[in-house]
mmCIF file with all atom_site columns, C-alpha atoms (C1' of nucleotides) in Angstrom:
data_model
loop_
_atom_site.group_PDB
_atom_site.id
_atom_site.type_symbol
_atom_site.label_atom_id
_atom_site.label_alt_id
_atom_site.label_comp_id
_atom_site.label_asym_id
_atom_site.label_entity_id
_atom_site.label_seq_id
_atom_site.pdbx_PDB_ins_code
_atom_site.Cartn_x
_atom_site.Cartn_y
_atom_site.Cartn_z
_atom_site.occupancy
_atom_site.B_iso_or_equiv
_atom_site.pdbx_formal_charge
_atom_site.auth_seq_id
_atom_site.auth_comp_id
_atom_site.auth_asym_id
_atom_site.auth_atom_id
_atom_site.pdbx_PDB_model_num
ATOM 1   C CA    . MET A 1 1   ? 9.542  -19.919 -70.458  1.00 53.00 ? 1   MET A CA    1
ATOM 2   C CA    . PRO A 1 2   ? 12.439 -21.880 -71.925  1.00 61.00 ? 2   PRO A CA    1
ATOM 3   C CA    . SER A 1 3   ? 14.919 -23.367 -69.524  1.00 76.00 ? 3   SER A CA    1
ATOM 4   C CA    . LEU A 1 4   ? 18.487 -22.122 -69.351  1.00 81.00 ? 4   LEU A CA    1
ATOM 5   C CA    . ASN A 1 5   ? 19.774 -25.126 -71.230  1.00 85.00 ? 5   ASN A CA    1
ATOM 6   C CA    . TYR A 1 6   ? 17.324 -24.577 -74.049  1.00 89.00 ? 6   TYR A CA    1
ATOM 7   C CA    . GLN A 1 7   ? 18.489 -20.987 -74.261  1.00 89.00 ? 7   GLN A CA    1
ATOM 8   C CA    . LYS A 1 8   ? 22.088 -22.152 -74.619  1.00 91.00 ? 8   LYS A CA    1
ATOM 9   C CA    . ILE A 1 9   ? 21.058 -24.546 -77.362  1.00 93.00 ? 9   ILE A CA    1
ATOM 10  C CA    . TYR A 1 10  ? 19.189 -21.841 -79.243  1.00 93.00 ? 10  TYR A CA    1
ATOM 11  C CA    . ASN A 1 11  ? 22.187 -19.538 -79.027  1.00 93.00 ? 11  ASN A CA    1
ATOM 12  C CA    . ALA A 1 12  ? 24.437 -22.221 -80.492  1.00 94.00 ? 12  ALA A CA    1
ATOM 13  C CA    . VAL A 1 13  ? 22.009 -22.911 -83.341  1.00 95.00 ? 13  VAL A CA    1
ATOM 14  C CA    . LYS A 1 14  ? 21.844 -19.219 -84.186  1.00 94.00 ? 14  LYS A CA    1
ATOM 15  C CA    . ARG A 1 15  ? 25.601 -19.225 -84.748  1.00 94.00 ? 15  ARG A CA    1
ATOM 16  C CA    . ILE A 1 16  ? 25.401 -21.644 -87.668  1.00 95.00 ? 16  ILE A CA    1
ATOM 17  C CA    . PRO A 1 17  ? 26.184 -19.604 -90.790  1.00 96.00 ? 17  PRO A CA    1
ATOM 18  C CA    . LYS A 1 18  ? 23.947 -19.702 -93.837  1.00 95.00 ? 18  LYS A CA    1
ATOM 19  C CA    . GLY A 1 19  ? 24.868 -22.468 -96.239  1.00 96.00 ? 19  GLY A CA    1
ATOM 20  C CA    . LYS A 1 20  ? 26.341 -24.649 -93.500  1.00 96.00 ? 20  LYS A CA    1
ATOM 21  C CA    . VAL A 1 21  ? 24.939 -27.390 -91.284  1.00 96.00 ? 21  VAL A CA    1
ATOM 22  C CA    . ALA A 1 22  ? 25.730 -28.807 -87.858  1.00 96.00 ? 22  ALA A CA    1
ATOM 23  C CA    . THR A 1 23  ? 24.908 -32.071 -86.128  1.00 96.00 ? 23  THR A CA    1
ATOM 24  C CA    . TYR A 1 24  ? 22.909 -32.388 -82.918  1.00 96.00 ? 24  TYR A CA    1
ATOM 25  C CA    . GLY A 1 25  ? 25.962 -33.588 -81.035  1.00 94.00 ? 25  GLY A CA    1
ATOM 26  C CA    . GLN A 1 26  ? 27.956 -30.659 -82.326  1.00 94.00 ? 26  GLN A CA    1
ATOM 27  C CA    . ILE A 1 27  ? 25.371 -28.159 -81.154  1.00 95.00 ? 27  ILE A CA    1
ATOM 28  C CA    . ALA A 1 28  ? 25.250 -29.809 -77.750  1.00 94.00 ? 28  ALA A CA    1
ATOM 29  C CA    . GLN A 1 29  ? 28.991 -29.448 -77.375  1.00 92.00 ? 29  GLN A CA    1
ATOM 30  C CA    . LEU A 1 30  ? 28.879 -25.849 -78.576  1.00 92.00 ? 30  LEU A CA    1
ATOM 31  C CA    . ALA A 1 31  ? 26.194 -25.082 -76.029  1.00 92.00 ? 31  ALA A CA    1
ATOM 32  C CA    . GLY A 1 32  ? 28.460 -26.401 -73.310  1.00 90.00 ? 32  GLY A CA    1
ATOM 33  C CA    . LEU A 1 33  ? 26.329 -29.516 -72.868  1.00 89.00 ? 33  LEU A CA    1
ATOM 34  C CA    . PRO A 1 34  ? 28.419 -32.398 -74.227  1.00 87.00 ? 34  PRO A CA    1
ATOM 35  C CA    . GLY A 1 35  ? 26.449 -35.614 -74.526  1.00 86.00 ? 35  GLY A CA    1
ATOM 36  C CA    . HIS A 1 36  ? 23.077 -33.892 -74.648  1.00 90.00 ? 36  HIS A CA    1
ATOM 37  C CA    . ALA A 1 37  ? 22.451 -34.441 -78.338  1.00 93.00 ? 37  ALA A CA    1
ATOM 38  C CA    . ARG A 1 38  ? 18.959 -35.749 -77.660  1.00 93.00 ? 38  ARG A CA    1
ATOM 39  C CA    . GLN A 1 39  ? 18.102 -32.643 -75.701  1.00 93.00 ? 39  GLN A CA    1
ATOM 40  C CA    . VAL A 1 40  ? 19.026 -30.550 -78.713  1.00 94.00 ? 40  VAL A CA    1
ATOM 41  C CA    . GLY A 1 41  ? 16.463 -32.335 -80.831  1.00 93.00 ? 41  GLY A CA    1
ATOM 42  C CA    . TYR A 1 42  ? 13.931 -32.060 -78.071  1.00 91.00 ? 42  TYR A CA    1
ATOM 43  C CA    . ALA A 1 43  ? 14.597 -28.346 -77.663  1.00 91.00 ? 43  ALA A CA    1
ATOM 44  C CA    . LEU A 1 44  ? 14.080 -27.758 -81.369  1.00 92.00 ? 44  LEU A CA    1
ATOM 45  C CA    . SER A 1 45  ? 10.778 -29.618 -81.281  1.00 88.00 ? 45  SER A CA    1
ATOM 46  C CA    . HIS A 1 46  ? 9.657  -27.126 -78.655  1.00 84.00 ? 46  HIS A CA    1
ATOM 47  C CA    . LEU A 1 47  ? 10.704 -24.160 -80.775  1.00 81.00 ? 47  LEU A CA    1
ATOM 48  C CA    . ASP A 1 48  ? 8.370  -21.212 -80.645  1.00 71.00 ? 48  ASP A CA    1
ATOM 49  C CA    . GLU A 1 49  ? 10.684 -18.487 -81.921  1.00 72.00 ? 49  GLU A CA    1
ATOM 50  C CA    . SER A 1 50  ? 11.112 -17.901 -85.626  1.00 72.00 ? 50  SER A CA    1
ATOM 51  C CA    . ASP A 1 51  ? 14.606 -16.389 -85.723  1.00 87.00 ? 51  ASP A CA    1
ATOM 52  C CA    . ILE A 1 52  ? 16.342 -19.700 -85.189  1.00 92.00 ? 52  ILE A CA    1
ATOM 53  C CA    . PRO A 1 53  ? 17.758 -21.617 -88.190  1.00 95.00 ? 53  PRO A CA    1
ATOM 54  C CA    . TRP A 1 54  ? 16.581 -24.985 -86.939  1.00 94.00 ? 54  TRP A CA    1
ATOM 55  C CA    . HIS A 1 55  ? 16.762 -26.409 -90.452  1.00 94.00 ? 55  HIS A CA    1
ATOM 56  C CA    . ARG A 1 56  ? 20.573 -26.277 -90.354  1.00 96.00 ? 56  ARG A CA    1
ATOM 57  C CA    . VAL A 1 57  ? 20.674 -28.982 -87.709  1.00 96.00 ? 57  VAL A CA    1
ATOM 58  C CA    . ILE A 1 58  ? 20.885 -32.574 -88.974  1.00 96.00 ? 58  ILE A CA    1
ATOM 59  C CA    . ASN A 1 59  ? 21.948 -35.883 -87.490  1.00 95.00 ? 59  ASN A CA    1
ATOM 60  C CA    . ALA A 1 60  ? 25.413 -37.469 -87.486  1.00 95.00 ? 60  ALA A CA    1
ATOM 61  C CA    . LYS A 1 61  ? 24.604 -39.588 -90.519  1.00 94.00 ? 61  LYS A CA    1
ATOM 62  C CA    . GLY A 1 62  ? 24.230 -36.513 -92.694  1.00 95.00 ? 62  GLY A CA    1
ATOM 63  C CA    . GLU A 1 63  ? 20.474 -36.904 -93.024  1.00 94.00 ? 63  GLU A CA    1
ATOM 64  C CA    . ILE A 1 64  ? 17.406 -34.993 -91.933  1.00 94.00 ? 64  ILE A CA    1
ATOM 65  C CA    . SER A 1 65  ? 16.176 -36.753 -88.843  1.00 93.00 ? 65  SER A CA    1
ATOM 66  C CA    . PRO A 1 66  ? 12.906 -38.592 -89.400  1.00 90.00 ? 66  PRO A CA    1
ATOM 67  C CA    . ARG A 1 67  ? 9.933  -37.525 -87.328  1.00 85.00 ? 67  ARG A CA    1
ATOM 68  C CA    . TRP A 1 68  ? 6.238  -37.955 -86.912  1.00 80.00 ? 68  TRP A CA    1
ATOM 69  C CA    . HIS A 1 69  ? 5.287  -35.434 -89.608  1.00 80.00 ? 69  HIS A CA    1
ATOM 70  C CA    . PRO A 1 70  ? 7.029  -35.902 -92.999  1.00 78.00 ? 70  PRO A CA    1
ATOM 71  C CA    . ASP A 1 71  ? 5.945  -32.445 -94.197  1.00 83.00 ? 71  ASP A CA    1
ATOM 72  C CA    . LEU A 1 72  ? 8.356  -30.867 -91.768  1.00 81.00 ? 72  LEU A CA    1
ATOM 73  C CA    . GLU A 1 73  ? 11.189 -32.939 -93.169  1.00 84.00 ? 73  GLU A CA    1
ATOM 74  C CA    . ASN A 1 74  ? 10.341 -31.729 -96.666  1.00 88.00 ? 74  ASN A CA    1
ATOM 75  C CA    . GLU A 1 75  ? 10.295 -28.146 -95.481  1.00 91.00 ? 75  GLU A CA    1
ATOM 76  C CA    . GLN A 1 76  ? 13.716 -28.575 -93.929  1.00 93.00 ? 76  GLN A CA    1
ATOM 77  C CA    . ALA A 1 77  ? 15.120 -30.076 -97.129  1.00 94.00 ? 77  ALA A CA    1
ATOM 78  C CA    . GLN A 1 78  ? 13.680 -27.226 -99.167  1.00 94.00 ? 78  GLN A CA    1
ATOM 79  C CA    . ARG A 1 79  ? 15.115 -24.562 -96.882  1.00 94.00 ? 79  ARG A CA    1
ATOM 80  C CA    . LEU A 1 80  ? 18.550 -26.147 -97.065  1.00 95.00 ? 80  LEU A CA    1
ATOM 81  C CA    . ARG A 1 81  ? 18.424 -26.303 -100.855 1.00 96.00 ? 81  ARG A CA    1
ATOM 82  C CA    . GLU A 1 82  ? 17.493 -22.626 -100.910 1.00 96.00 ? 82  GLU A CA    1
ATOM 83  C CA    . GLU A 1 83  ? 20.760 -21.944 -99.110  1.00 96.00 ? 83  GLU A CA    1
ATOM 84  C CA    . GLY A 1 84  ? 22.708 -23.766 -101.793 1.00 96.00 ? 84  GLY A CA    1
ATOM 85  C CA    . ILE A 1 85  ? 23.140 -27.042 -99.960  1.00 96.00 ? 85  ILE A CA    1
ATOM 86  C CA    . ASN A 1 86  ? 22.991 -30.109 -102.175 1.00 95.00 ? 86  ASN A CA    1
ATOM 87  C CA    . ILE A 1 87  ? 20.829 -32.990 -101.002 1.00 95.00 ? 87  ILE A CA    1
ATOM 88  C CA    . THR A 1 88  ? 20.907 -36.300 -102.848 1.00 93.00 ? 88  THR A CA    1
ATOM 89  C CA    . PRO A 1 89  ? 17.644 -37.964 -103.922 1.00 91.00 ? 89  PRO A CA    1
ATOM 90  C CA    . ALA A 1 90  ? 18.281 -40.379 -101.063 1.00 90.00 ? 90  ALA A CA    1
ATOM 91  C CA    . GLY A 1 91  ? 18.176 -37.453 -98.654  1.00 91.00 ? 91  GLY A CA    1
ATOM 92  C CA    . LYS A 1 92  ? 21.866 -37.419 -97.876  1.00 93.00 ? 92  LYS A CA    1
ATOM 93  C CA    . ILE A 1 93  ? 23.859 -34.288 -97.147  1.00 95.00 ? 93  ILE A CA    1
ATOM 94  C CA    . SER A 1 94  ? 27.652 -34.287 -97.407  1.00 94.00 ? 94  SER A CA    1
ATOM 95  C CA    . LEU A 1 95  ? 28.897 -33.405 -93.951  1.00 94.00 ? 95  LEU A CA    1
ATOM 96  C CA    . ASN A 1 96  ? 32.378 -33.321 -95.365  1.00 93.00 ? 96  ASN A CA    1
ATOM 97  C CA    . THR A 1 97  ? 31.356 -30.419 -97.575  1.00 94.00 ? 97  THR A CA    1
ATOM 98  C CA    . TYR A 1 98  ? 28.783 -28.507 -95.557  1.00 95.00 ? 98  TYR A CA    1
ATOM 99  C CA    . ARG A 1 99  ? 29.638 -29.176 -91.931  1.00 94.00 ? 99  ARG A CA    1
ATOM 100 C CA    . TRP A 1 100 ? 30.151 -25.946 -90.002  1.00 95.00 ? 100 TRP A CA    1
ATOM 101 C CA    . GLN A 1 101 ? 33.516 -25.894 -88.321  1.00 89.00 ? 101 GLN A CA    1
ATOM 102 C CA    . PRO A 1 102 ? 33.507 -23.231 -85.600  1.00 83.00 ? 102 PRO A CA    1
ATOM 103 C CA    . ARG A 1 103 ? 36.776 -22.098 -84.174  1.00 75.00 ? 103 ARG A CA    1
ATOM 104 C "C1'" . DG  B 2 1   ? 9.786  -39.852 -57.225  1.00 54.28 ? 1   DG  B "C1'" 1
ATOM 105 C "C1'" . DG  B 2 2   ? 9.802  -43.941 -60.430  1.00 54.28 ? 2   DG  B "C1'" 1
ATOM 106 C "C1'" . DT  B 2 3   ? 8.949  -44.786 -65.469  1.00 54.28 ? 3   DT  B "C1'" 1
ATOM 107 C "C1'" . DC  B 2 4   ? 8.611  -43.748 -70.064  1.00 54.28 ? 4   DC  B "C1'" 1
ATOM 108 C "C1'" . DT  B 2 5   ? 9.788  -41.147 -74.172  1.00 54.28 ? 5   DT  B "C1'" 1
ATOM 109 C "C1'" . DG  B 2 6   ? 12.550 -39.021 -77.731  1.00 54.28 ? 6   DG  B "C1'" 1
ATOM 110 C "C1'" . DA  B 2 7   ? 14.308 -34.188 -84.373  1.00 54.28 ? 7   DA  B "C1'" 1
ATOM 111 C "C1'" . DC  B 2 8   ? 20.822 -38.493 -80.852  1.00 54.28 ? 8   DC  B "C1'" 1
ATOM 112 C "C1'" . DT  B 2 9   ? 25.369 -41.167 -81.098  1.00 54.28 ? 9   DT  B "C1'" 1
ATOM 113 C "C1'" . DA  B 2 10  ? 28.991 -44.617 -81.200  1.00 54.28 ? 10  DA  B "C1'" 1
ATOM 114 C "C1'" . DG  B 2 11  ? 30.078 -49.143 -81.623  1.00 54.28 ? 11  DG  B "C1'" 1
ATOM 115 C "C1'" . DG  B 2 12  ? 29.071 -53.949 -82.713  1.00 54.28 ? 12  DG  B "C1'" 1
ATOM 116 C "C1'" . DT  B 2 13  ? 26.890 -57.578 -85.880  1.00 54.28 ? 13  DT  B "C1'" 1
ATOM 117 C "C1'" . DA  C 3 1   ? 25.026 -50.680 -95.838  1.00 54.28 ? 1   DA  C "C1'" 1
ATOM 118 C "C1'" . DA  C 3 2   ? 21.190 -51.842 -92.622  1.00 54.28 ? 2   DA  C "C1'" 1
ATOM 119 C "C1'" . DC  C 3 3   ? 19.962 -53.088 -88.175  1.00 54.28 ? 3   DC  C "C1'" 1
ATOM 120 C "C1'" . DC  C 3 4   ? 20.506 -53.563 -82.994  1.00 54.28 ? 4   DC  C "C1'" 1
ATOM 121 C "C1'" . DT  C 3 5   ? 21.990 -52.159 -78.394  1.00 54.28 ? 5   DT  C "C1'" 1
ATOM 122 C "C1'" . DA  C 3 6   ? 23.566 -49.513 -74.683  1.00 54.28 ? 6   DA  C "C1'" 1
ATOM 123 C "C1'" . DG  C 3 7   ? 24.440 -44.991 -72.976  1.00 54.28 ? 7   DG  C "C1'" 1
ATOM 124 C "C1'" . DC  C 3 8   ? 22.604 -40.665 -72.533  1.00 54.28 ? 8   DC  C "C1'" 1
ATOM 125 C "C1'" . DC  C 3 9   ? 19.474 -36.976 -69.791  1.00 54.28 ? 9   DC  C "C1'" 1
ATOM 126 C "C1'" . DA  C 3 10  ? 15.785 -33.401 -69.327  1.00 54.28 ? 10  DA  C "C1'" 1
ATOM 127 C "C1'" . DG  C 3 11  ? 10.588 -33.253 -69.587  1.00 54.28 ? 11  DG  C "C1'" 1
ATOM 128 C "C1'" . DA  C 3 12  ? 6.046  -35.179 -69.078  1.00 54.28 ? 12  DA  C "C1'" 1
ATOM 129 C "C1'" . DC  C 3 13  ? 2.892  -37.844 -66.240  1.00 54.28 ? 13  DC  C "C1'" 1
#
DNA sequence: GGTCTGACTAGGT
DNA sequence: AACCTAGCCAGAC
């Protein structure tokens, strides 16, 4: 049973349109939880639902956040490329180009 | 109920 | 540009 805050985070992530990305801090703010960027990452690590575009969430440096299992990072990169997002060989994504800017 | 741990971030060196 | 530190806060134990 996900907590209320997790539910808010998931809702915010679902709003990210295809072909765009958002940062953890951005999602936190969107979810009404400013300053909870770390909780966003933690919530995604606990993901059990499949209808959430978790791969569209990256860190403020425009990179896929490193984690304990590199395969998951590769999967995220692949999913983003499938949506037309360009990732440099160094693993950088242009936030200037792809950052989702909700109204 | 104190401590530790992160898929984070901003600012300083 | 890479690295370090402090601030952050909900879970896990």
